[in-house]
XYZ file of C-alpha atoms in Angstrom:
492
model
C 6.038 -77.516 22.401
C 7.343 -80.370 20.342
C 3.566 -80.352 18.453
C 4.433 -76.627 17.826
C 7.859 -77.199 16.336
C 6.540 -79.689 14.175
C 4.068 -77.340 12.678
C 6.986 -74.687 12.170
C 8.851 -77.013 10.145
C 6.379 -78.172 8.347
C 5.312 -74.913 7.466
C 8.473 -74.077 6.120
C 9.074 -76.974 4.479
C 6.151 -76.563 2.165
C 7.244 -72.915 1.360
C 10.872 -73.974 0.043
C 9.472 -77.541 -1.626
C 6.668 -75.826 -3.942
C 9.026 -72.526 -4.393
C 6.178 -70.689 -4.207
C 6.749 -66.794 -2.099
C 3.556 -65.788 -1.804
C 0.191 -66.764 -1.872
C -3.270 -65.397 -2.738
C -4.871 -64.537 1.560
C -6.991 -61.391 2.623
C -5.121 -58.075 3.412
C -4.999 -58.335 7.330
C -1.737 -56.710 8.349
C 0.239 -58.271 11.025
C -1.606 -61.828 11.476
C -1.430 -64.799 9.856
C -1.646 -63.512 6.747
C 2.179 -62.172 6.876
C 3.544 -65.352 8.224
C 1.804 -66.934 4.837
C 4.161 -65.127 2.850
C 7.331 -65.897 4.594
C 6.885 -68.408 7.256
C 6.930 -68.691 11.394
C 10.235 -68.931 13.506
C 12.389 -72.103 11.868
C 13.987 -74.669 13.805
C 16.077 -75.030 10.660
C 19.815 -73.645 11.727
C 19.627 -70.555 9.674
C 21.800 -69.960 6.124
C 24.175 -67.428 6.861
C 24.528 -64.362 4.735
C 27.765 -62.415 4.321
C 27.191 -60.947 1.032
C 23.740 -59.954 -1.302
C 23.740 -60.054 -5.045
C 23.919 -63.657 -6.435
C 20.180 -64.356 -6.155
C 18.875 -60.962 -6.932
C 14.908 -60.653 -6.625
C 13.576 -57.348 -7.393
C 16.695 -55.947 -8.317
C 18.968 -53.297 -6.722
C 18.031 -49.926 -5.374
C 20.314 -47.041 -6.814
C 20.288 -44.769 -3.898
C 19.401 -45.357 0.225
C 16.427 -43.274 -0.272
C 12.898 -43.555 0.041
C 12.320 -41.938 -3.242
C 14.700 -44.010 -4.856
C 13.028 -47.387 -3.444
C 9.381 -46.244 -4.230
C 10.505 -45.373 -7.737
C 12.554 -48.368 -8.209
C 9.926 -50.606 -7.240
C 7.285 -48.871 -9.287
C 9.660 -49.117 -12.697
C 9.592 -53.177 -11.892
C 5.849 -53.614 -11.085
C 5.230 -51.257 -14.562
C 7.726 -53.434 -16.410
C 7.201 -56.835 -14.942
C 10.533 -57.682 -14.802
C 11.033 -61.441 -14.325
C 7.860 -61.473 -13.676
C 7.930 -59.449 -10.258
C 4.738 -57.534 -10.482
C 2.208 -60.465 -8.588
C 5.205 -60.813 -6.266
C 5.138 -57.160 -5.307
C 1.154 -56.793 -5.366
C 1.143 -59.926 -2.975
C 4.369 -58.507 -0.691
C 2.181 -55.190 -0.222
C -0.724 -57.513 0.352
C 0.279 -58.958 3.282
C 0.637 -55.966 4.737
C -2.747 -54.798 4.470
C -2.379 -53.069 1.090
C -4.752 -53.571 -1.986
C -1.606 -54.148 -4.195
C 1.114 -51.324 -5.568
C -1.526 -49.293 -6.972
C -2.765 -48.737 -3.411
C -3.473 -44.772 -2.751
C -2.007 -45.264 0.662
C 1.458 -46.790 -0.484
C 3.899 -44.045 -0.831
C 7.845 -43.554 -0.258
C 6.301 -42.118 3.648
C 5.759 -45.590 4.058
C 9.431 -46.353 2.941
C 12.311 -46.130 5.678
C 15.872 -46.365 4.810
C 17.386 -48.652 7.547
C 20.028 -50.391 8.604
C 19.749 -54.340 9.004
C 22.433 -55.387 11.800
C 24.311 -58.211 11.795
C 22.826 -60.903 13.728
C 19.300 -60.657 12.595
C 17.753 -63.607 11.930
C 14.577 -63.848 9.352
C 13.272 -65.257 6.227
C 15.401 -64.161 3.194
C 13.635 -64.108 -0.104
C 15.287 -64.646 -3.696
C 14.365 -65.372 -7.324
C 16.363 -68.261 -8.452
C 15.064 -71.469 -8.038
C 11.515 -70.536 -8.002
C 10.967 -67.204 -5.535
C 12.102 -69.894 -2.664
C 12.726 -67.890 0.681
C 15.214 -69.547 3.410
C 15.592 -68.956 7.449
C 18.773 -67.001 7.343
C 21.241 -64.985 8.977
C 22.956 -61.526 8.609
C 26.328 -61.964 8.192
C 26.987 -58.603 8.371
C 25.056 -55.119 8.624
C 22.889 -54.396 5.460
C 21.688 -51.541 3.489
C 17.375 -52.058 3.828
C 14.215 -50.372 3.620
C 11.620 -51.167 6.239
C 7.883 -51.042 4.408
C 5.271 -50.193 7.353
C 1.904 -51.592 7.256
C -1.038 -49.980 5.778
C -2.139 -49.879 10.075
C 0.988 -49.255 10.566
C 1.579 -51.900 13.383
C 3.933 -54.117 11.288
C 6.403 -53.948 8.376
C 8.928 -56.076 6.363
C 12.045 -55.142 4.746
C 13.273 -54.992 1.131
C 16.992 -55.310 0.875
C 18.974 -52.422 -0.719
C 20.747 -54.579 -2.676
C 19.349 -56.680 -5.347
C 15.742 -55.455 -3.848
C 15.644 -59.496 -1.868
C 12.267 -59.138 0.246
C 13.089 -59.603 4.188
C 11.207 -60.784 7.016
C 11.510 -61.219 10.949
C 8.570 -62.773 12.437
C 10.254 -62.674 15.836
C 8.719 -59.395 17.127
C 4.596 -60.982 16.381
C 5.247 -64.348 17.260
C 6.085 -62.438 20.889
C 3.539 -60.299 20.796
C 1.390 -63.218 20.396
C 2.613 -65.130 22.731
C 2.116 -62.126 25.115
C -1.058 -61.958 24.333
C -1.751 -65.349 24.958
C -0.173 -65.468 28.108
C -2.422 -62.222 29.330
C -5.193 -64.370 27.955
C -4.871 -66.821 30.226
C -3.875 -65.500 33.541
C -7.273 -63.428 32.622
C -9.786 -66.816 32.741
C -7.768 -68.361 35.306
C -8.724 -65.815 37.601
C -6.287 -66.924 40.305
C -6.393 -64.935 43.735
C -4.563 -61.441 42.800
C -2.407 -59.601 44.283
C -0.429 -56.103 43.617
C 3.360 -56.059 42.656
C 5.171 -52.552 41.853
C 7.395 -52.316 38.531
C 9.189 -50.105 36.135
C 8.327 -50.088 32.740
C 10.981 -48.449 30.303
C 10.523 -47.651 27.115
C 13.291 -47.088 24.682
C 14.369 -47.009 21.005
C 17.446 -46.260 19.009
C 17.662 -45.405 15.021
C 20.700 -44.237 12.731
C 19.740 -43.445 8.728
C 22.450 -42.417 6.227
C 21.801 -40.502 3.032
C 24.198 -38.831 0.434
C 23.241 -37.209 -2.730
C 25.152 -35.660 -5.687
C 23.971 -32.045 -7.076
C 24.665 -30.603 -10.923
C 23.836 -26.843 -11.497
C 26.224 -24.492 -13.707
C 27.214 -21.192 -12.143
C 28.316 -18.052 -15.069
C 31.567 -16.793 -13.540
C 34.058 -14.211 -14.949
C 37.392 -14.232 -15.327
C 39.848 -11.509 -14.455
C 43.782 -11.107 -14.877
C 45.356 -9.097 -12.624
C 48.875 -7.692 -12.463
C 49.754 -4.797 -10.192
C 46.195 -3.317 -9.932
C 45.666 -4.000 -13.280
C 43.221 -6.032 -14.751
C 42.197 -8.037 -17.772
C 38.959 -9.394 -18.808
C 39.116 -12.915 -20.061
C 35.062 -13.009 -20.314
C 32.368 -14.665 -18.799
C 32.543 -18.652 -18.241
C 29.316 -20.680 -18.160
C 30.956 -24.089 -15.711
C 29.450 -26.673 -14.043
C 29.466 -27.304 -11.191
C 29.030 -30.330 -8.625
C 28.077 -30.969 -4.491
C 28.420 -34.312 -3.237
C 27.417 -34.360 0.366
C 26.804 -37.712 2.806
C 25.156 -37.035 6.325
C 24.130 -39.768 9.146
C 21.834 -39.272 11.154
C 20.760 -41.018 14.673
C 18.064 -40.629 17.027
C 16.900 -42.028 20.784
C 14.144 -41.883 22.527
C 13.102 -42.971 26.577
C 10.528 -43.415 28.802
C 9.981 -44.263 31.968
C 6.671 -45.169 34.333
C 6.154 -46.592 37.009
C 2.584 -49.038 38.125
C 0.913 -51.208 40.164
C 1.185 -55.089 38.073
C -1.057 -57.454 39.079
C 0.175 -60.260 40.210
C -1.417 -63.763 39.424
C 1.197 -65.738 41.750
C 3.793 -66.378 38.845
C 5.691 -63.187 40.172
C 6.527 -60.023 38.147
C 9.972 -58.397 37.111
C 10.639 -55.348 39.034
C 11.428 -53.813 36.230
C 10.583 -54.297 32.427
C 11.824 -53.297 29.241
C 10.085 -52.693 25.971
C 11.984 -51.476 22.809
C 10.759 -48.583 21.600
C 10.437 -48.619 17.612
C 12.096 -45.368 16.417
C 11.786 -44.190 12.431
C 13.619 -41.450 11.326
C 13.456 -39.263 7.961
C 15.108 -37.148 5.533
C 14.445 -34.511 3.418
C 16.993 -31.837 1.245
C 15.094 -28.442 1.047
C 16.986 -26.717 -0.933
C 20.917 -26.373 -1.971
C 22.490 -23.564 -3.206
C 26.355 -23.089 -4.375
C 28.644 -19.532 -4.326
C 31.488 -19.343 -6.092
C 34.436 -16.904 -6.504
C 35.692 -13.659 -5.351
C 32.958 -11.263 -5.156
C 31.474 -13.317 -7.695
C 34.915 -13.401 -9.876
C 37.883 -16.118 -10.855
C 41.127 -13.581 -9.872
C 44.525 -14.681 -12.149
C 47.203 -13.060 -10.347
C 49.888 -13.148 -12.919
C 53.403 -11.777 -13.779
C 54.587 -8.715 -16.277
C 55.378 -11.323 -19.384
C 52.004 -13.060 -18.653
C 50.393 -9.445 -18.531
C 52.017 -8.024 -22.229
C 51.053 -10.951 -23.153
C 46.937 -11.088 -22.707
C 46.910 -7.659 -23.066
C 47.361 -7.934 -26.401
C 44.148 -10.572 -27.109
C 41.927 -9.140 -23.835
C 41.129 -5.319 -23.056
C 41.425 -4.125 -19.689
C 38.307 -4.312 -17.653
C 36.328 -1.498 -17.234
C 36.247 0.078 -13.506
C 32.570 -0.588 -13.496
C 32.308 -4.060 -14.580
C 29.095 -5.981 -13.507
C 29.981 -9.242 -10.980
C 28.311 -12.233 -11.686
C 25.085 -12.628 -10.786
C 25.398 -15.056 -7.806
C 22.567 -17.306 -6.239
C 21.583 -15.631 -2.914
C 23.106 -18.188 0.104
C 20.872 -20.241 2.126
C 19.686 -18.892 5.396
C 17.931 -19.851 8.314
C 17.425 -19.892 11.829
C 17.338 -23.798 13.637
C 14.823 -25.228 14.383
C 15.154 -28.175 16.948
C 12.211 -29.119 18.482
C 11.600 -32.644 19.974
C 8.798 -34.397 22.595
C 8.944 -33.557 26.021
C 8.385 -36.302 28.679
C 5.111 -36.165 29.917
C 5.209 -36.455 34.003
C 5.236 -40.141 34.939
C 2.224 -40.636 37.255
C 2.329 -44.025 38.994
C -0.852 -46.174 39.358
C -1.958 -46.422 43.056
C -2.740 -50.218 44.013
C -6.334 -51.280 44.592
C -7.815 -53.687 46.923
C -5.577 -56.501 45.837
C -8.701 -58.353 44.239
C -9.771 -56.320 41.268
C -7.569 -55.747 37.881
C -8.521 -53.781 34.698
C -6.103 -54.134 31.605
C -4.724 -50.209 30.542
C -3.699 -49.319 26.866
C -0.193 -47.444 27.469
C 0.002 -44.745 23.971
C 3.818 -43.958 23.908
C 4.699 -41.358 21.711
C 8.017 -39.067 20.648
C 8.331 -37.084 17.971
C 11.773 -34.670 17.169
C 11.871 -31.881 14.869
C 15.361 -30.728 13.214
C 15.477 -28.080 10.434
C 19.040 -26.142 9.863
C 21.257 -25.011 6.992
C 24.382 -26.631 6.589
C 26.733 -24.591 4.807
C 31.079 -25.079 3.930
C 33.332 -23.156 2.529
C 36.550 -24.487 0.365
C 39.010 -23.413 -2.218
C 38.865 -25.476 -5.346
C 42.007 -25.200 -7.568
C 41.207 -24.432 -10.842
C 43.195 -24.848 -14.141
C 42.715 -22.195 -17.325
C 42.643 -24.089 -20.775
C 43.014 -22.605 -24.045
C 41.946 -23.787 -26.726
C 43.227 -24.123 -30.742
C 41.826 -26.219 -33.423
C 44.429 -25.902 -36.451
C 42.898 -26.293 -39.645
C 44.830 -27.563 -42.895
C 47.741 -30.278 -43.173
C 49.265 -31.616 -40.503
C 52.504 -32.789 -39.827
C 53.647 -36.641 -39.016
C 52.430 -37.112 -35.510
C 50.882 -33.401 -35.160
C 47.150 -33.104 -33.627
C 44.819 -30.774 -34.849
C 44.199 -29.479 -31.106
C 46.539 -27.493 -29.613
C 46.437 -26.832 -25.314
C 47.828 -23.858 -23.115
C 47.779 -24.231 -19.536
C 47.025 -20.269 -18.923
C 47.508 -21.507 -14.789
C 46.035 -23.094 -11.617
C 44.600 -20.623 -9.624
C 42.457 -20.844 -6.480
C 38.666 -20.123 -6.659
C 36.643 -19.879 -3.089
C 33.539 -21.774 -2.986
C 30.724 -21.944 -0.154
C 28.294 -24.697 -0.479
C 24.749 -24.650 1.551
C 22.340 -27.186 2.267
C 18.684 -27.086 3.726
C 17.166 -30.198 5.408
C 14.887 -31.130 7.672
C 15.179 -34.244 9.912
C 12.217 -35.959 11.308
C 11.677 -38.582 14.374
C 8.646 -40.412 15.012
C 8.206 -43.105 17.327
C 5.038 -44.803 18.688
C 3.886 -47.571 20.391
C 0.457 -49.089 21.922
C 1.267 -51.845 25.214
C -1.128 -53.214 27.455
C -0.972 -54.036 30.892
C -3.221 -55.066 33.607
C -3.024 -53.064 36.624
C -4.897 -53.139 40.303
C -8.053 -51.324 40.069
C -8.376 -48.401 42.242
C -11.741 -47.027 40.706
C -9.651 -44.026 38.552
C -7.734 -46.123 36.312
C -7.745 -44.691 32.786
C -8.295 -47.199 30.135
C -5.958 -45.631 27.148
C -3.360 -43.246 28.540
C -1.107 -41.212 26.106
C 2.282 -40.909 27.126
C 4.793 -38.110 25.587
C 8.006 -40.325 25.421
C 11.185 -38.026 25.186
C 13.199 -37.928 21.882
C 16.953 -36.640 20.755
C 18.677 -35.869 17.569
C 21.899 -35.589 16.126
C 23.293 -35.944 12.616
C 26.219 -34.271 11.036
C 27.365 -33.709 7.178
C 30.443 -36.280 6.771
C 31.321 -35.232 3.166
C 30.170 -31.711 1.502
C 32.344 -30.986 -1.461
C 32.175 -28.706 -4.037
C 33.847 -29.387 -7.526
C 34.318 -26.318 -10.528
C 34.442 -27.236 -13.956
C 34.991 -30.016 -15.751
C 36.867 -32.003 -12.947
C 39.093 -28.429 -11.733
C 39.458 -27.368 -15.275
C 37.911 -24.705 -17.539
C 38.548 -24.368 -21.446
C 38.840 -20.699 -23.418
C 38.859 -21.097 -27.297
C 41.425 -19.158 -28.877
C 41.950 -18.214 -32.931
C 45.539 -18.890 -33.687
C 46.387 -15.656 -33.769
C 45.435 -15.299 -30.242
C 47.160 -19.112 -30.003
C 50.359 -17.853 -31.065
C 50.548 -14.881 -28.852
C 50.297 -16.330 -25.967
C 51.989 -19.276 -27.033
C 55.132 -17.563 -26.112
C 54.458 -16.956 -22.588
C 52.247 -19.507 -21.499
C 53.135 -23.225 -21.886
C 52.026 -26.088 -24.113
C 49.775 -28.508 -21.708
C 47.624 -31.892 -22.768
C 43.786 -31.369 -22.475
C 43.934 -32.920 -19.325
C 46.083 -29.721 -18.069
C 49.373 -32.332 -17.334
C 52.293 -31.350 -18.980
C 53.267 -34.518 -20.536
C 55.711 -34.990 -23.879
C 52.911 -36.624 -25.730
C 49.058 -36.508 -25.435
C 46.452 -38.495 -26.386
């Protein structure tokens, strides 16, 4: 133990004395290679982290997206900034990649993640010579979790500042499990039978939020006691923020015959369960208005008053052309359990190892749609031309009114679960074992839309222009505003 310890340190201590992150090795995912780029388990008391940014390495990631990481990253190999491109190439290396330019690296190798507090690993940075140090999360961080090429490992790459992550814990344990089989193999003590539980199981959350631009052409109609004015056709923008989490679990349970090598076995046994979960926006689609109008209900005065620069609207006026909504039926769909079968014991003598295939997958397509009323404030608009008075602008405001405008917002997605995992075990030998057994683990979903809002205009406010004829007219009615829409004594 103490020989092993020895090595560890020493292992890391060359990694932080040359300041060197990674190294030129062969692309085998998951051995060796991968601990040459970060390091084994530390007996260093690890640097704790409550806060990313002051040693950035490949830079921060805009969104928690896959696009947005596989993107970002791309932009910094292209560029070479700081001189990150052989560090990426070599990250992607070491897990079994050919470099960035790899066919098989895409954003569906990307996962956005959440890093909990607590986890220990090697942190990377770019100061001081791409050094990496044994450290600890302070608190939970923003990450993205890079799988393998194989697929049977993966590192992180921290949201922000893009610092390259690393926990060797889960393959130094594997290894060590697979050293222990190993050797309870060529022992070959006298072996007996012992019955146990396995249960598999896996947990995953994922945020994402996104922010959507389109412009919508919406008219606008005055209306005084079933009468009604035309004010035209409005071309706005308008903007959907939405933010959804998302969370996922997955189980398994089976029950077999162990063998027993006289060292004893757990009755019961529990293996986490990796779960990834994923994303994707469909399609969006925004409504607004009253049958596809903005209604002004105003008063007699305000009437006169835009009667005499709008004409009433015909009886047959065309609506606006609206976007048809979003629609869908559910779809939820996710791995059923597949019956769990115990092993029968054999004689007590002979053992074969058996390749347990857990898998769970979970399906989730729907439409999320929200309705609101967004208050919206008329502008008009004057430019005066000519000389101006001490203190007098050239543009001149009228607040025509606030008025409320219905909106219904709808969003397609599709979320995705996938979970999988390969564990050996050696069971007693009853002549009908099954070498590689596939396993259908069962999987839930749930997510829900925290934020979906819908904004109309330019921040609740649309602008008319008006000649100053038309300025003057309704000057008398409606009241002098800032451009803004506030009502203060002076504007700027």
């Amino acid at each position: 133990m103490k020989k092993r310890l020895n090595f560890i340190v020493l292992n890391a201590a060359i990694l932080l004395t040359l300041g060197i992150s990674f190294q030129s090795f062969s692309q085998t995912p998951c051995s060796a290679d991968l601990h040459a780029v970060f390091g084994n388990s530390s007996s260093d008391v690890p640097v704790v982290l409550n806060r990313l940014g002051t040693s950035p390495q490949f830079g921060e990631i805009p969104k928690h997206t896959a696009k947005a990481a596989y993107n970002h990253l791309k932009n910094i190999h292209q560029k070479n900034v700081r001189n990150s491109k052989s560090e990426i190439d070599s990250y992607l290396k070491a897990l079994g990649y050919t470099g960035f330019a790899d066919s098989e690296f895409t954003s569906s190798k990307i996962t956005p993640e959440i890093l909990p507090k607590g986890k220990i690993g090697w942190m990377g940075a770019y100061s001081r010579g791409h050094k990496y140090k044994w450290s600890i999360l302070g608190k939970d961080f923003e990450t993205f979790r890079i799988a393998s090429k194989d697929g049977s490992c993966f590192a992180y790459i921290m949201k922000k500042c893009g610092n390259a992550f690393y926990d060797p814990a889960p393959r130094e344990a594997a290894a060590a499990e697979a050293a222990a089989a190993a050797l309870a193999f060529n022992s070959k003590p006298k072996v007996t039978c012992a019955t146990q539980t396995i249960n598999f199981s896996g947990k995953g959350k994922i945020q994402a939020g996104d922010v959507l631009n389109t412009t919508k052409n919406l008219p606008v109609v005055a209306s005084y006691n079933g009468k009604s004015l035309c004010l035209g056709d409005f071309t706005v923008p308008v903007r959907l923020t939405y933010e959804m989490t998302a969370s996922g679990e997955v189980n398994y349970s089976k029950t077999v015959q162990i063998c027993d090598y006289g060292t004893g076995v757990p009755a019961t046994s529990n293996i986490n369960l990796p779960l990834l979960l994923n994303y994707n926006l469909g399609g969006s689609d925004v409504t607004i208005g009253d049958d596809g109008k903005m209604t002004m209900v105003i008063n007699s005065k305000q009437y006169k008053a835009l009667k005499k620069v709008y004409k009433v609207c015909p009886t047959d006026a065309a609506l606006a052309p609206q976007n048809k909504t979003l629609a869908g039926t559910k779809v939820n769909t996710a791995s059923e359990s597949t019956p769990a079968s115990a092993v029968v014991a054999g004689n007590g003598q002979t053992c074969v190892k058996q390749t347990l295939s857990v898998v769970g997958t979970a399906v989730t397509e729907d439409i999320s749609s929200k309705s609101s009323t967004n208050e919206v404030t008329i502008i008009g608009m004057y430019k005066k031309a000519g000389k101006l008075q001490k203190g007098e602008t050239a543009n001149k405001y009228l607040c025509l009114g606030s008025y409320n405008v219905p909106a219904k917002s709808s969003l397609q997605y599709a979320l995705k679960g996938n979970s999988n995992l390969s564990h050996i075990i050696e069971v007693c030998d009853n002549g009908n074992v099954n070498p590689n057994e596939s396993l259908n683990a069962t999987m839930k979903l749930t997510n829900s839309f925290t934020k979906q809002e819908t904004m109309i205009g330019d921040y609740g406010r649309i602008y008319r222009t008006l000649t100053k004829s038309e300025y003057k007219k309704l000057g008398k009615v409606f009241k002098r505003c800032c451009s803004d829409g506030s009502s203060k004594s002076k504007c700027y």
